């Protein structure tokens, strides 16, 4: 099995990106969904840290995956109906857009509220230190849209 894509099949790198991101996204979505119901305390604080760290990991993997897609060929579509192939490609890019929007809005919202985004204790990713309420509310609503 090749690490790069061919015209017939996705390579190992693309498959690993797909499944690692799928596991991270689904688990982070479930965690984020239940975080609001928890009472404030050390457990909630720990789980929020894990949620934010995982979100930054998804963002980094998304960027790497996008660059991998640019420098690699994409296997030919299996279907022969052109409309469905175009629709599948649009859905794929829409998914990239949604993932980028959710991860960026969570990161910016956390920073706007004054909370650092510390990625598993390894490093912090801070956007700014100016806490404007309207800015916070906009990104909070963007991040919490249920799809």
Backbone as JSON, one array per atom type, in Angstrom:
{
  "sequence": "XXXXXXXXXXXXXXXXXXXXXXXXXXXXXXXXXXXXXXXXXXXXXXXXXXXXXXXXXXXXXXXXXXXXXXXXXXXXXXXXXXXXXXXXXXXXXXXXXXXXXXXXXXXXXXXXXXXXXXXXXXXXXXXXXXXXXXXXXXXXXXXXXXX",
  "N": [[0.86, -1.18, 0.0], [0.56, 2.18, -0.81], [1.84, 5.29, 0.43], [1.04, 7.61, -0.74], [-1.69, 9.02, -2.67], [-3.33, 7.36, -5.42], [-4.62, 7.23, -8.8], [-6.67, 5.5, -8.45], [-7.12, 4.88, -5.76], [-7.14, 6.03, -2.34], [-4.21, 6.93, -0.51], [-2.19, 5.75, 2.32], [-1.59, 7.94, 4.03], [-3.67, 9.8, 3.55], [-5.86, 8.24, 4.31], [-5.28, 7.82, 7.02], [-5.34, 10.48, 7.96], [-8.08, 10.93, 7.56], [-9.41, 9.03, 9.31], [-8.28, 9.52, 11.87], [-8.99, 12.19, 12.24], [-11.77, 11.93, 12.09], [-12.37, 10.46, 14.42], [-11.41, 12.24, 16.41], [-13.04, 14.51, 15.91], [-15.71, 13.58, 16.25], [-15.62, 12.66, 18.93], [-14.91, 15.04, 20.22], [-17.07, 16.66, 19.61], [-19.15, 15.35, 20.97], [-18.19, 15.59, 23.61], [-18.15, 18.43, 23.83], [-20.86, 18.94, 23.58], [-21.97, 18.04, 25.97], [-20.69, 19.55, 27.89], [-21.8, 22.01, 28.76], [-23.78, 21.23, 30.5], [-22.56, 20.41, 32.81], [-21.68, 21.07, 36.24], [-19.93, 23.95, 37.47], [-16.52, 23.53, 38.23], [-13.58, 21.57, 39.14], [-13.58, 19.3, 37.44], [-15.11, 20.06, 35.22], [-13.51, 22.17, 34.33], [-11.17, 20.78, 33.62], [-12.19, 19.12, 31.57], [-13.0, 21.07, 29.72], [-10.5, 22.05, 29.03], [-9.45, 19.8, 27.72], [-11.28, 19.67, 25.61], [-10.76, 22.1, 24.26], [-8.04, 21.74, 23.59], [-8.2, 19.49, 21.93], [-9.72, 20.58, 19.89], [-7.88, 22.45, 18.81], [-5.98, 20.63, 17.91], [-7.5, 19.37, 15.9], [-7.8, 21.56, 14.19], [-5.1, 21.99, 13.41], [-4.54, 19.52, 12.17], [-6.42, 19.68, 10.14], [-5.44, 21.77, 8.57], [-2.99, 20.63, 7.77], [-4.01, 18.41, 6.41], [-5.4, 19.64, 4.34], [-3.27, 20.84, 2.9], [-1.96, 18.48, 2.18], [-3.85, 17.44, 0.48], [-3.72, 19.31, -1.58], [-1.13, 18.96, -2.67], [-1.22, 16.39, -3.55], [-2.61, 13.86, -5.68], [-6.08, 13.32, -6.4], [-8.13, 10.52, -6.12], [-10.01, 9.21, -8.89], [-13.51, 9.84, -9.26], [-15.97, 7.41, -8.25], [-18.52, 7.24, -9.23], [-20.53, 7.81, -12.2], [-22.19, 9.82, -12.78], [-22.2, 13.07, -13.45], [-23.3, 15.33, -12.11], [-23.71, 14.36, -9.48], [-21.09, 13.83, -8.74], [-20.0, 16.42, -8.73], [-21.6, 17.51, -6.73], [-20.76, 15.93, -4.56], [-18.11, 16.81, -4.32], [-18.53, 19.5, -3.67], [-19.83, 19.16, -1.21], [-17.73, 18.06, 0.24], [-15.89, 20.22, 0.35], [-17.49, 22.01, 1.7], [-17.66, 20.75, 4.16], [-14.99, 21.02, 5.0], [-15.03, 23.82, 5.3], [-16.94, 24.14, 7.38], [-15.67, 22.76, 9.5], [-13.37, 24.34, 9.77], [-14.56, 26.79, 10.45], [-15.85, 26.18, 12.91], [-13.71, 25.35, 14.58], [-12.0, 27.61, 14.53], [-13.75, 29.6, 15.5], [-14.26, 28.7, 18.11], [-11.7, 28.84, 19.24], [-11.11, 31.62, 18.97], [-13.26, 32.68, 20.41], [-12.77, 31.68, 23.01], [-10.36, 33.0, 23.57], [-11.24, 35.65, 23.39], [-12.87, 35.81, 25.6], [-10.97, 35.79, 27.52], [-9.78, 33.46, 28.33], [-7.07, 31.26, 28.27], [-5.84, 29.19, 25.59], [-4.53, 26.37, 26.1], [-2.64, 23.86, 24.85], [-2.84, 20.75, 25.7], [-1.0, 21.23, 27.73], [1.4, 21.7, 26.47], [1.89, 23.93, 24.78], [0.68, 27.32, 24.3], [-1.93, 28.88, 22.48], [-2.7, 31.91, 21.68], [-4.78, 34.53, 20.59], [-5.37, 37.28, 21.0], [-5.43, 39.83, 23.59], [-7.46, 41.53, 24.16], [-10.58, 42.04, 25.44], [-13.56, 42.17, 24.2], [-16.95, 42.56, 24.58], [-19.06, 42.28, 22.6], [-17.67, 41.09, 20.54], [-17.02, 38.69, 21.83], [-19.59, 37.54, 22.13], [-20.45, 37.19, 19.47], [-18.65, 35.24, 18.45], [-19.14, 33.25, 20.28], [-21.77, 32.49, 19.66], [-21.39, 31.65, 17.02], [-19.74, 29.44, 17.45], [-21.36, 27.74, 18.89], [-23.42, 26.91, 17.29], [-25.66, 24.48, 16.41], [-25.34, 21.8, 14.32]],
  "CA": [[0.0, 0.0, 0.0], [1.34, 3.4, -0.96], [1.49, 6.38, 1.34], [0.42, 8.65, -1.56], [-2.88, 8.63, -3.42], [-3.21, 7.03, -6.83], [-5.87, 7.56, -9.48], [-7.69, 4.51, -8.1], [-7.33, 4.67, -4.32], [-6.47, 6.94, -1.41], [-3.05, 6.35, 0.14], [-2.23, 5.6, 3.78], [-1.6, 9.24, 4.71], [-5.03, 10.34, 3.45], [-6.75, 7.39, 5.13], [-5.01, 8.11, 8.43], [-5.93, 11.8, 8.23], [-9.53, 10.77, 7.61], [-9.9, 8.32, 10.49], [-7.86, 10.22, 13.09], [-9.83, 13.38, 12.37], [-13.14, 11.5, 12.38], [-12.44, 10.09, 15.85], [-11.26, 13.47, 17.2], [-14.19, 15.39, 15.71], [-16.91, 13.0, 16.88], [-15.45, 12.66, 20.39], [-14.92, 16.43, 20.71], [-18.45, 17.14, 19.5], [-19.9, 14.75, 22.09], [-17.71, 16.24, 24.82], [-18.63, 19.81, 23.84], [-22.32, 18.94, 23.73], [-22.33, 17.8, 27.37], [-19.94, 20.42, 28.8], [-22.65, 23.05, 29.34], [-24.63, 20.66, 31.55], [-21.77, 20.14, 34.01], [-21.53, 22.15, 37.2], [-18.58, 24.52, 37.52], [-15.63, 22.84, 39.16], [-12.33, 21.11, 38.52], [-13.83, 18.34, 36.36], [-15.53, 20.83, 34.05], [-12.34, 22.91, 33.88], [-10.31, 19.8, 32.95], [-12.82, 18.7, 30.31], [-12.91, 22.2, 28.79], [-9.13, 22.05, 28.52], [-9.34, 18.71, 26.74], [-12.09, 20.08, 24.46], [-10.02, 23.13, 23.52], [-6.82, 21.13, 23.05], [-8.59, 18.63, 20.81], [-10.12, 21.49, 18.81], [-6.67, 22.97, 18.17], [-5.42, 19.5, 17.16], [-8.31, 19.22, 14.69], [-7.44, 22.68, 13.31], [-3.77, 21.73, 12.84], [-4.68, 18.4, 11.24], [-7.19, 20.17, 9.0], [-4.52, 22.53, 7.72], [-2.08, 19.65, 7.17], [-4.79, 17.6, 5.46], [-5.69, 20.48, 3.17], [-2.04, 20.91, 2.12], [-1.73, 17.16, 1.6], [-4.78, 17.31, -0.65], [-3.25, 20.16, -2.66], [0.08, 18.43, -3.3], [-1.45, 15.01, -3.9], [-3.72, 13.66, -6.61], [-7.31, 12.8, -5.8], [-8.63, 9.41, -6.95], [-11.15, 9.5, -9.76], [-14.79, 9.48, -8.62], [-16.49, 6.09, -8.61], [-19.77, 7.39, -9.97], [-20.45, 8.34, -13.56], [-23.14, 10.93, -12.91], [-21.39, 14.27, -13.23], [-23.94, 16.17, -11.11], [-23.45, 13.8, -8.16], [-19.66, 14.03, -8.47], [-19.84, 17.84, -8.36], [-22.25, 17.66, -5.43], [-19.88, 15.32, -3.57], [-16.96, 17.69, -4.15], [-19.01, 20.67, -2.92], [-20.07, 18.73, 0.18], [-16.42, 17.89, 0.84], [-15.35, 21.54, 0.67], [-18.36, 22.59, 2.72], [-17.23, 20.14, 5.42], [-13.77, 21.74, 5.37], [-15.44, 25.15, 5.76], [-17.61, 24.01, 8.68], [-14.65, 22.42, 10.49], [-12.54, 25.53, 9.97], [-15.37, 27.79, 11.17], [-16.09, 25.75, 14.3], [-12.48, 25.37, 15.37], [-11.54, 28.99, 14.69], [-14.66, 30.37, 16.37], [-14.02, 28.27, 19.49], [-10.4, 29.39, 19.64], [-11.24, 33.07, 19.11], [-14.19, 32.93, 21.51], [-12.07, 31.43, 24.27], [-9.41, 34.1, 23.75], [-11.99, 36.89, 23.61], [-13.35, 35.76, 26.98], [-9.83, 35.9, 28.42], [-9.3, 32.14, 28.72], [-6.01, 30.79, 27.37], [-6.0, 27.88, 24.97], [-3.31, 25.64, 26.38], [-2.8, 22.59, 24.14], [-2.34, 19.63, 26.49], [0.12, 21.68, 28.54], [2.62, 21.79, 25.66], [2.03, 25.3, 24.31], [-0.55, 28.09, 24.26], [-2.22, 29.59, 21.24], [-3.53, 33.06, 22.02], [-4.99, 35.45, 19.48], [-5.25, 38.65, 21.5], [-5.78, 39.98, 25.01], [-8.51, 42.53, 24.25], [-11.82, 41.33, 25.67], [-14.71, 43.0, 23.84], [-18.14, 41.75, 24.81], [-19.75, 41.97, 21.36], [-16.79, 40.13, 19.88], [-17.21, 37.41, 22.52], [-20.92, 37.01, 21.84], [-20.51, 36.76, 18.07], [-17.94, 33.98, 18.3], [-19.82, 32.24, 21.1], [-22.91, 31.98, 18.88], [-20.87, 30.89, 15.88], [-19.19, 28.16, 17.89], [-22.37, 26.88, 19.5], [-24.47, 26.54, 16.33], [-25.82, 23.02, 16.33], [-25.58, 21.39, 12.92]],
  "C": [[0.9, 1.24, 0.0], [0.91, 4.45, 0.05], [0.82, 7.52, 0.58], [-0.82, 8.1, -2.26], [-2.49, 8.21, -4.83], [-4.52, 7.44, -7.5], [-7.01, 6.63, -9.08], [-8.03, 4.46, -6.62], [-6.59, 5.74, -3.51], [-5.31, 6.21, -0.74], [-3.2, 6.31, 1.65], [-2.3, 6.93, 4.52], [-3.01, 9.82, 4.69], [-6.01, 9.55, 4.31], [-6.54, 7.66, 6.62], [-5.53, 9.48, 8.82], [-7.43, 11.66, 8.45], [-9.98, 10.17, 8.94], [-9.48, 8.98, 11.81], [-8.74, 11.44, 13.31], [-11.27, 13.0, 12.69], [-13.31, 11.18, 13.86], [-12.36, 11.34, 16.73], [-12.49, 14.36, 17.11], [-15.43, 14.86, 16.42], [-16.78, 13.04, 18.41], [-15.49, 14.09, 20.94], [-16.32, 17.03, 20.62], [-19.29, 16.62, 20.67], [-19.5, 15.42, 23.4], [-18.25, 17.67, 24.92], [-20.13, 19.91, 24.08], [-22.73, 18.82, 25.19], [-21.63, 18.74, 28.35], [-20.83, 21.47, 29.48], [-23.5, 22.53, 30.5], [-23.88, 20.38, 32.85], [-21.73, 21.35, 34.94], [-20.1, 22.66, 37.18], [-17.76, 23.81, 38.59], [-14.42, 22.31, 38.43], [-12.54, 20.13, 37.36], [-14.22, 19.09, 35.08], [-14.34, 21.6, 33.47], [-11.39, 21.98, 33.1], [-10.89, 19.39, 31.6], [-12.83, 19.82, 29.28], [-11.51, 22.3, 28.2], [-8.91, 20.98, 27.47], [-10.09, 19.07, 25.45], [-11.34, 21.1, 23.6], [-8.76, 22.57, 22.87], [-7.14, 20.27, 21.83], [-9.03, 19.48, 19.62], [-8.93, 22.07, 18.07], [-5.98, 21.86, 17.38], [-6.18, 19.28, 15.85], [-7.96, 20.33, 13.7], [-6.08, 22.43, 12.65], [-3.82, 20.59, 11.83], [-5.44, 18.81, 9.98], [-6.3, 20.93, 8.03], [-3.55, 21.58, 7.02], [-2.79, 18.81, 6.11], [-5.08, 18.38, 4.18], [-4.45, 20.6, 2.28], [-1.71, 19.57, 1.47], [-2.63, 16.96, 0.38], [-4.33, 18.15, -1.84], [-2.07, 19.53, -3.41], [-0.08, 16.99, -3.78], [-2.58, 14.92, -4.92], [-4.92, 13.11, -5.84], [-7.81, 11.67, -6.7], [-9.87, 9.82, -7.75], [-12.44, 9.08, -9.04], [-15.29, 8.12, -9.13], [-17.74, 6.19, -9.48], [-19.55, 8.0, -11.35], [-21.41, 9.49, -13.78], [-22.42, 12.2, -12.49], [-21.97, 15.15, -12.13], [-23.64, 15.68, -9.69], [-21.98, 13.95, -7.77], [-19.37, 15.47, -8.05], [-20.44, 18.08, -6.99], [-21.38, 17.07, -4.3], [-18.67, 16.21, -3.28], [-17.36, 18.94, -3.36], [-19.26, 20.33, -1.46], [-18.75, 18.57, 0.92], [-15.82, 19.24, 1.25], [-16.19, 22.26, 1.72], [-17.99, 22.04, 4.09], [-15.94, 20.77, 5.91], [-14.12, 23.11, 5.96], [-16.06, 25.09, 7.15], [-16.58, 23.7, 9.77], [-13.75, 23.62, 10.79], [-13.29, 26.58, 10.77], [-15.55, 27.43, 12.63], [-14.82, 25.85, 15.13], [-11.97, 26.79, 15.58], [-12.44, 29.8, 15.62], [-14.49, 29.97, 17.83], [-12.74, 28.85, 20.03], [-10.5, 30.89, 19.89], [-12.17, 33.43, 20.27], [-13.51, 32.75, 22.86], [-11.09, 32.55, 24.58], [-10.13, 35.41, 24.06], [-12.55, 36.95, 25.04], [-12.22, 35.84, 28.0], [-9.28, 34.57, 28.9], [-8.21, 31.68, 27.76], [-6.37, 29.44, 26.76], [-4.65, 27.19, 25.07], [-3.47, 24.24, 25.81], [-2.07, 21.48, 24.89], [-1.1, 19.98, 27.3], [1.43, 21.85, 27.78], [2.92, 23.22, 25.22], [0.67, 25.98, 24.34], [-0.7, 28.77, 22.91], [-3.22, 30.7, 21.57], [-3.59, 34.0, 20.83], [-4.74, 36.88, 19.93], [-5.64, 38.69, 22.97], [-6.89, 41.01, 25.23], [-9.86, 41.82, 24.35], [-13.01, 42.25, 25.4], [-15.94, 42.12, 23.86], [-18.86, 41.35, 23.51], [-18.97, 40.91, 20.57], [-16.98, 38.74, 20.49], [-18.54, 36.77, 22.14], [-21.03, 36.48, 20.42], [-19.85, 35.4, 17.92], [-18.53, 32.88, 19.16], [-20.97, 31.64, 20.3], [-22.45, 31.2, 17.67], [-20.4, 29.51, 16.3], [-20.28, 27.2, 18.38], [-23.53, 26.56, 18.58], [-24.5, 25.02, 16.23], [-26.17, 22.65, 14.89], [-26.19, 20.01, 12.91]]
}
